[in-house]
Coordinates of C-alpha atoms in Angstrom, one line a residue:
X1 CA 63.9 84.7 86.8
X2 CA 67.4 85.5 85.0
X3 CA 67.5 88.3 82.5
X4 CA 69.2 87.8 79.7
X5 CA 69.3 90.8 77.1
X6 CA 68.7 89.9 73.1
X7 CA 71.1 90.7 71.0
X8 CA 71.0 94.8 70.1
X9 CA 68.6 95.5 73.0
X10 CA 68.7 98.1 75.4
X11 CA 67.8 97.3 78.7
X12 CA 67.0 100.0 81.1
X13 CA 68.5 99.8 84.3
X14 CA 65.1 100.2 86.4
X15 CA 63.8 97.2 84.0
X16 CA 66.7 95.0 85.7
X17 CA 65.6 96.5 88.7
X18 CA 62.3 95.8 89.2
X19 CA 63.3 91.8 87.9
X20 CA 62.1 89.1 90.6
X21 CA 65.7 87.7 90.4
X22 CA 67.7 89.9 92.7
X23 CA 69.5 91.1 89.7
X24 CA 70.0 95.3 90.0
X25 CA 72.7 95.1 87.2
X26 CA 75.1 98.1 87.5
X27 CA 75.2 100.0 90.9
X28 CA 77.9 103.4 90.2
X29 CA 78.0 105.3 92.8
X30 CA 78.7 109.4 94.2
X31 CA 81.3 108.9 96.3
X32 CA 84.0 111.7 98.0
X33 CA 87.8 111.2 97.7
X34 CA 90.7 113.5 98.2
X35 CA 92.9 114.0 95.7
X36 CA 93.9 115.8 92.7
X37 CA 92.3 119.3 92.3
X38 CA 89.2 118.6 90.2
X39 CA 88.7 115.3 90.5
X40 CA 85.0 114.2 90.9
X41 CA 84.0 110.5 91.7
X42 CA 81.4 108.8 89.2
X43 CA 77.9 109.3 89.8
X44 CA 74.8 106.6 90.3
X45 CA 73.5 105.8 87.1
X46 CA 69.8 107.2 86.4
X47 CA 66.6 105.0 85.7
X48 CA 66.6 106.5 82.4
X49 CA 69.8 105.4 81.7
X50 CA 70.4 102.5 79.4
X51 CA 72.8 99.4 79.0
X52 CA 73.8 98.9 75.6
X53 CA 74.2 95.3 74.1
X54 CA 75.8 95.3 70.8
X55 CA 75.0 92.8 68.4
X56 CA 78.1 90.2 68.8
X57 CA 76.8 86.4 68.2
X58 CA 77.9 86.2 64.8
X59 CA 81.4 87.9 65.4
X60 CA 84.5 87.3 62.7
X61 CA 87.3 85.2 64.2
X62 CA 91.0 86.6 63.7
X63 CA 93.5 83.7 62.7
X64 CA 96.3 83.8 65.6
X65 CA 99.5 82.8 65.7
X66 CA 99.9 79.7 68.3
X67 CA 101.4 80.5 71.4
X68 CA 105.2 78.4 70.9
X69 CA 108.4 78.1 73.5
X70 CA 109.7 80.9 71.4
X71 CA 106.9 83.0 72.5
X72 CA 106.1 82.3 75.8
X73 CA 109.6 81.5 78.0
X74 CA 109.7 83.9 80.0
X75 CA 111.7 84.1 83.2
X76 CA 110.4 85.0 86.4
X77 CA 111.1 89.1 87.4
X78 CA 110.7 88.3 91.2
X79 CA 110.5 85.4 93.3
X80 CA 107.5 86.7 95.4
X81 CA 104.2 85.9 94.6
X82 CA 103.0 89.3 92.6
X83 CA 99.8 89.0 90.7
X84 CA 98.0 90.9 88.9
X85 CA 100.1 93.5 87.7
X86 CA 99.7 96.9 86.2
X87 CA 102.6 99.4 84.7
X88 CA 102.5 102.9 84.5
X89 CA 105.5 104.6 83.0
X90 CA 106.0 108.2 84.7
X91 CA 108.8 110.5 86.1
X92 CA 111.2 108.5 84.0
X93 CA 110.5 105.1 85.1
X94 CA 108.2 102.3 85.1
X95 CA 105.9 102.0 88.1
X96 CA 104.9 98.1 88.8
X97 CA 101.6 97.7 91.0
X98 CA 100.4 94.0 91.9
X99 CA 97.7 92.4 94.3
X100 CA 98.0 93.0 97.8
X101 CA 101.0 91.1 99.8
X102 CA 101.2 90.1 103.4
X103 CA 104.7 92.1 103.5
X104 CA 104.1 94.6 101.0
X105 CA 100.8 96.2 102.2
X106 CA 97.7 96.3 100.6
X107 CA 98.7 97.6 96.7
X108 CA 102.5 96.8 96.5
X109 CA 104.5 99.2 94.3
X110 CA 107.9 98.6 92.7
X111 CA 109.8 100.6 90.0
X112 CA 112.8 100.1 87.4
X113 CA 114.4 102.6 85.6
X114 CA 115.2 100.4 82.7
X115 CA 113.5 96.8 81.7
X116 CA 116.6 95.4 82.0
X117 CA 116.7 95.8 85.8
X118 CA 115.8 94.6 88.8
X119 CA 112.6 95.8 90.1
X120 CA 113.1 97.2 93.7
X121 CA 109.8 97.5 95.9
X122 CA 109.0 101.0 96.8
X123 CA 106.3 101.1 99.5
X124 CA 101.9 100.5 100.2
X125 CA 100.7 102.4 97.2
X126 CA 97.4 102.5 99.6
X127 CA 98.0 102.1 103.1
X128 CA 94.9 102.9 104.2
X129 CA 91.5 100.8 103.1
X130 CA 88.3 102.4 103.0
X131 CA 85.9 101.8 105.7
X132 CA 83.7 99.5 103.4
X133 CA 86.7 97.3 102.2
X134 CA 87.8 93.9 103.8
X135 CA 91.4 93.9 104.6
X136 CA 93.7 91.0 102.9
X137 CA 91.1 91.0 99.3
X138 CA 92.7 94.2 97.5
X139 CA 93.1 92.8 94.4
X140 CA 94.2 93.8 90.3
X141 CA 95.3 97.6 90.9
X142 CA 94.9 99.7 87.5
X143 CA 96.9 102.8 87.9
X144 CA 96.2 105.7 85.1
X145 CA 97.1 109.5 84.8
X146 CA 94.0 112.2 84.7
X147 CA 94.1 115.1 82.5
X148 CA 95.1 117.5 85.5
X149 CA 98.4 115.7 86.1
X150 CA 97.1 113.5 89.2
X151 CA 96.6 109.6 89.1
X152 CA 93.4 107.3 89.7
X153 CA 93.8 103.6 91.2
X154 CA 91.0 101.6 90.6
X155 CA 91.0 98.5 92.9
X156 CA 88.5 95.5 93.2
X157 CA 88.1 94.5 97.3
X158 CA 85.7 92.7 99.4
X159 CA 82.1 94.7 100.2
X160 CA 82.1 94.6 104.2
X161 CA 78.9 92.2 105.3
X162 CA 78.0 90.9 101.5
X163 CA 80.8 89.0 100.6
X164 CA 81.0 90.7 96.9
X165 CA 83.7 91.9 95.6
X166 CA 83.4 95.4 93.7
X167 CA 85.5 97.9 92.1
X168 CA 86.5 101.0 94.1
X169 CA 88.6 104.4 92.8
X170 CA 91.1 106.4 94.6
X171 CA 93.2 109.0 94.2
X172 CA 96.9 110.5 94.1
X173 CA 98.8 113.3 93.5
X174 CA 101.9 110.9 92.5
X175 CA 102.2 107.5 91.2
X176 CA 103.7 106.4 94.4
X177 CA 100.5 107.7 96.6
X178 CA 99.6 107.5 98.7
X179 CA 96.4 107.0 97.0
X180 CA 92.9 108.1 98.5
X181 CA 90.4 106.1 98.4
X182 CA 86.5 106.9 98.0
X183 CA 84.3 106.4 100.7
X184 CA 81.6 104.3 98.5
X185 CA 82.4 101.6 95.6
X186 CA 82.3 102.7 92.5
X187 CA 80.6 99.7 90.6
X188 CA 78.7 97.1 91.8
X189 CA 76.9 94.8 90.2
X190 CA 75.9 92.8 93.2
X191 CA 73.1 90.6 91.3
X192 CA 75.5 89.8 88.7
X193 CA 78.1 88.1 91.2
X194 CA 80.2 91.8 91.7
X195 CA 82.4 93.9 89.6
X196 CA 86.2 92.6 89.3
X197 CA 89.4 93.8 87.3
X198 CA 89.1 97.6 85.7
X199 CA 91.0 98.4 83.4
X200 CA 91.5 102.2 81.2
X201 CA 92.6 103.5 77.9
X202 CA 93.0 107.2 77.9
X203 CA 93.3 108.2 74.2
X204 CA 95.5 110.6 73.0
X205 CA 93.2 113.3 73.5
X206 CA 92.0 112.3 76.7
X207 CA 89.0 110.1 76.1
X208 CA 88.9 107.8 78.6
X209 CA 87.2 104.2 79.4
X210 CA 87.2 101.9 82.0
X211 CA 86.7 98.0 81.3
X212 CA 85.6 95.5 84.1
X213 CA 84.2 92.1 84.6
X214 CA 81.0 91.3 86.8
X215 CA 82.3 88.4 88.7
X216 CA 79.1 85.6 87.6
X217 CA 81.4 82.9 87.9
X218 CA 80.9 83.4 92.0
X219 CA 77.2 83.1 91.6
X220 CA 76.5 80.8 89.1
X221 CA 76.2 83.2 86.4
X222 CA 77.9 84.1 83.0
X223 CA 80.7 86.4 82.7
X224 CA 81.2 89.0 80.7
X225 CA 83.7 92.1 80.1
X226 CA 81.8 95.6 80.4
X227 CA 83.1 99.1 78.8
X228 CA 82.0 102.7 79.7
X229 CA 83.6 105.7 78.5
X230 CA 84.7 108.5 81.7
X231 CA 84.8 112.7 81.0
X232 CA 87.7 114.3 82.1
X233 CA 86.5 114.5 85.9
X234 CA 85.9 110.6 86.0
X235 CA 82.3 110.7 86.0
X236 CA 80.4 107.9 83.6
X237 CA 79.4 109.3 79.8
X238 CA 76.3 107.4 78.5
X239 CA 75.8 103.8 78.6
X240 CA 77.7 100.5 80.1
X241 CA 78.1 97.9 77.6
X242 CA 78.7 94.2 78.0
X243 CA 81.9 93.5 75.2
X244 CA 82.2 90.2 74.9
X245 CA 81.7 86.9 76.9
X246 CA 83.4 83.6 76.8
X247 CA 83.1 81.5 73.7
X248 CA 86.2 79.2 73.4
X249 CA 87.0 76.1 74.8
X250 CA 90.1 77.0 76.3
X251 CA 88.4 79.6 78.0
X252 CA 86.5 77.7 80.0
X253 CA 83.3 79.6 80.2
X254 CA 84.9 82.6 81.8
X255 CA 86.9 85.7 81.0
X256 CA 88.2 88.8 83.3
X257 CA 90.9 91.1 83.6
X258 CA 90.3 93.2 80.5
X259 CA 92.3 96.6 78.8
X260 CA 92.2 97.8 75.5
X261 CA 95.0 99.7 73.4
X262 CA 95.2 101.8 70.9
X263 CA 97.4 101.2 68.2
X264 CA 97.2 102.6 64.6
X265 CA 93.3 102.0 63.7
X266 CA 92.6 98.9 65.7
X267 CA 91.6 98.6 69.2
X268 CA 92.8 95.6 70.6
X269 CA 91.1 94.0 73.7
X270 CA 93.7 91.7 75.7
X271 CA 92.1 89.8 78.4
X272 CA 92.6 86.6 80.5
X273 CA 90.5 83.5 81.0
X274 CA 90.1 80.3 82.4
X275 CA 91.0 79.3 86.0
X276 CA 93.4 81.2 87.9
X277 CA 94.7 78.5 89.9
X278 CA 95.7 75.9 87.6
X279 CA 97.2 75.7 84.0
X280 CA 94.3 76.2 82.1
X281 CA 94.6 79.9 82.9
X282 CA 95.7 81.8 79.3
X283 CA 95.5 85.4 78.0
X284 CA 92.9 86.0 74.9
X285 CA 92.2 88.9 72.2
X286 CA 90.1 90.7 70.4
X287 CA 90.0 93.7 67.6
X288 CA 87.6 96.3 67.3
X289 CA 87.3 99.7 65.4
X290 CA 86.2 101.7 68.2
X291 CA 87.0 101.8 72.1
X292 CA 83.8 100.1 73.0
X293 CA 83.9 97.3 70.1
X294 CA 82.3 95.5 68.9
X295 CA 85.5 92.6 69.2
X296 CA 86.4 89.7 67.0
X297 CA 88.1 87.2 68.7
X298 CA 91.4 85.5 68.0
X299 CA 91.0 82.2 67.5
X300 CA 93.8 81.5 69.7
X301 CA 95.0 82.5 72.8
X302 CA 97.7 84.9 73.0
X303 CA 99.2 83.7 76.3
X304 CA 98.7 80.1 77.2
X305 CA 100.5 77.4 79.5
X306 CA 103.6 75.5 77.7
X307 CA 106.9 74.3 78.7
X308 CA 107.4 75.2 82.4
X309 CA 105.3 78.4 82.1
X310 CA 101.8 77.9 83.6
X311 CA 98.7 79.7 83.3
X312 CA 99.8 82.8 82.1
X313 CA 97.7 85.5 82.7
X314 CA 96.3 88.7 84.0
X315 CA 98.5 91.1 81.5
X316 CA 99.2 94.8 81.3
X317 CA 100.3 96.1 77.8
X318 CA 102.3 99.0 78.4
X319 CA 104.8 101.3 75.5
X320 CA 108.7 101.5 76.6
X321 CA 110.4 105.0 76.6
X322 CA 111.4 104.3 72.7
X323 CA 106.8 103.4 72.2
X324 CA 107.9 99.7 72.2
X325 CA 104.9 97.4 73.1
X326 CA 105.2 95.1 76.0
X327 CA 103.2 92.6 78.0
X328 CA 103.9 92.2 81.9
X329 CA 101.8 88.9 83.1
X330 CA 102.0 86.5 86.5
X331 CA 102.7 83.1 85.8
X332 CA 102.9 79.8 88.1
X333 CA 105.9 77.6 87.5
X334 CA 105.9 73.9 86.6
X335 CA 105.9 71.9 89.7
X336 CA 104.2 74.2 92.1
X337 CA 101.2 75.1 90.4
X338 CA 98.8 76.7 92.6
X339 CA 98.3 77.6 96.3
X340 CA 98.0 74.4 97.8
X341 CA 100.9 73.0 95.4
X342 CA 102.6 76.6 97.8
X343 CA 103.4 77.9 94.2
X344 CA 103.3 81.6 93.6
X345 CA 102.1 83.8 90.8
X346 CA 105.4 85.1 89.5
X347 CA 105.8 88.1 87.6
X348 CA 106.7 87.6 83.6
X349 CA 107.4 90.3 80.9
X350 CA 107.6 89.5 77.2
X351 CA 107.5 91.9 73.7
X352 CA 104.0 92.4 72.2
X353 CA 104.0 92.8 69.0
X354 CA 100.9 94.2 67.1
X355 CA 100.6 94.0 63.2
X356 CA 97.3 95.1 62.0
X357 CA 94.5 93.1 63.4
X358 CA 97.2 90.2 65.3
X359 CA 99.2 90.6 67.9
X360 CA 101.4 88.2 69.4
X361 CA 104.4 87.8 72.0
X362 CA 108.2 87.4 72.1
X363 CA 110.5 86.9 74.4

């Protein structure tokens, strides 16, 4: 039996529990990191919590402008093979973190002082893996400042013996680390395929959420973007709730890598979708009101593969010292598109501009 929640249910947790499909939903767990003073690692969620599903079948679509050449040329930053990025701008410059590299460690870090320049590799943001972590799977770091000054990294890695890959938190006095990891995952979702991708927005009164995808496409399942919202000690505030799924063609029935920004009244959900490895791989959005939706899709992707830029994905929206938007991204290149085509997932920057409910790219 699959569960699959109607629209505007609530489905308690023990209910998925109990199902006679293996599938436990959300697993959060206590777990014990060093770190910044204060700092306390999510707890499990209770069987009396609840997982929210907001109505979202008959969502608006948001005309979007159509990616173009003008949009989407973007030269390549680095020639190493640098996925997945996240920026975090601190101490007066902008700290890039990527997938893990066999010569860069296991979450490479490399800053710039100014856009404009070269980025120059700085060390293993995490040296050392926790004990339930595979070595060579740390993937999609998300770097993000705590209200007492220190910095969380949430990672997605291999599960040790299960072959799932799940989201784990650690923790740093510094942006350069070396971060700490906890000694259990912090999310799950094992009977949905794993938990991939987190993502934050810390609002400017510290409100803070954490975004994530449980990896179905592994198991033969749907996938969908979740949302929670943290307190100020990183523990989880009420209910986990599934945003939106994939609906588009050129999405090809999934979506991951989510983060939502704030800007003005409108949240705006950027995301990625389609396959990673080939040119079909694009960046989508979505509006909402509130930090946990619900989202109206664009009706066209923001990102998408044209000219010799291919499968453009996996982006980080990040403000410039002067609160200028902009969009960091990997990309392949035409002609070696893939791993077995020994392409590499470059790393691309562009403008994002935001006006009202659109956004769209330059540059």
């Amino acid at each position: 039996m699959t569960l699959r929640p109607r629209q505007g249910a609530s489905i308690p947790v023990s209910d998925l529990q109990r199902a006679s499909h293996p599938q436990r939903a959300l697993t959060l767990h206590r777990g014990r990191a060093s770190g910044p003073a204060g700092a306390v690692p999510p707890r499990r969620l209770r069987e009396q919590d609840e997982i929210n599903v907001p109505e979202s079948a008959a969502l608006e679509l948001i005309d979007q402008p159509r990616p173009s050449k003008r949009h989407t040329l973007s030269r390549s930053l680095l020639p190493q093979d640098l996925p997945d990025p996240c920026v975090v701008r601190a101490d007066g410059v902008y700290w890039v973190y990527t997938t893990n590299s066999v010569t860069m460690g296991n979450v490479p870090l490399l800053r710039t002082g100014d856009l404009q320049q070269t980025l120059t590799y700085v060390c293993d943001a995490m040296p050392t893996l926790p004990a339930w972590a595979q070595r060579g799977l740390t993937w999609a770091p998300e770097v993000t400042r705590l209200p007492n000054g220190g910095f969380a990294l949430y990672f997605t890695a291999r599960l040790i013996g299960t072959g799932v890959q799940v989201i784990g938190c650690a923790l740093s006095d510094s942006p350069q680390g070396p971060f700490i990891a906890a000694d259990r995952p912090m999310i799950e979702m094992r009977a949905l395929g794993g938990a991939i991708d987190a993502g934050t927005l810390v609002r400017e009164d510290g409100t803070a959420y954490l975004y994530w995808k449980n990896d179905g496409n592994a198991v033969g399942l749907p996938t969908t973007l979740w949302g929670a919202q943290l307190s100020p000690c990183g523990r989880f505030i009420g209910c986990a709730r599934p945003l939106l799924g994939a609906s588009h063609e050129w999405e090809c029935e999934l979506v991951e890598a989510p983060q939502v920004i704030e800007e003005g009244d409108h949240f705006h959900l950027i995301y990625a979708c389609g396959e990673y490895d080939n040119a079909s791989y694009a960046q989508g959005h979505a509006v909402g009101a509130s930090p946990l939706g619900p989202f109206r899709k664009s009706t066209e992707p923001l990102l998408a593969t044209v000219g010799a830029l291919h499968g453009p994905g996996h982006a980080c929206a990040f403000r410039d010292h002067a609160g200028e938007w902009h969009l960091m991204y990997h990309a392949w290149t035409r002609g070696a598109v893939g791993y077995k085509a020994k392409g590499k997932r470059t790393l691309r920057l562009s403008r994002l501009r935001i006006q009202g409910e659109r956004v769209w790219t330059e540059g």
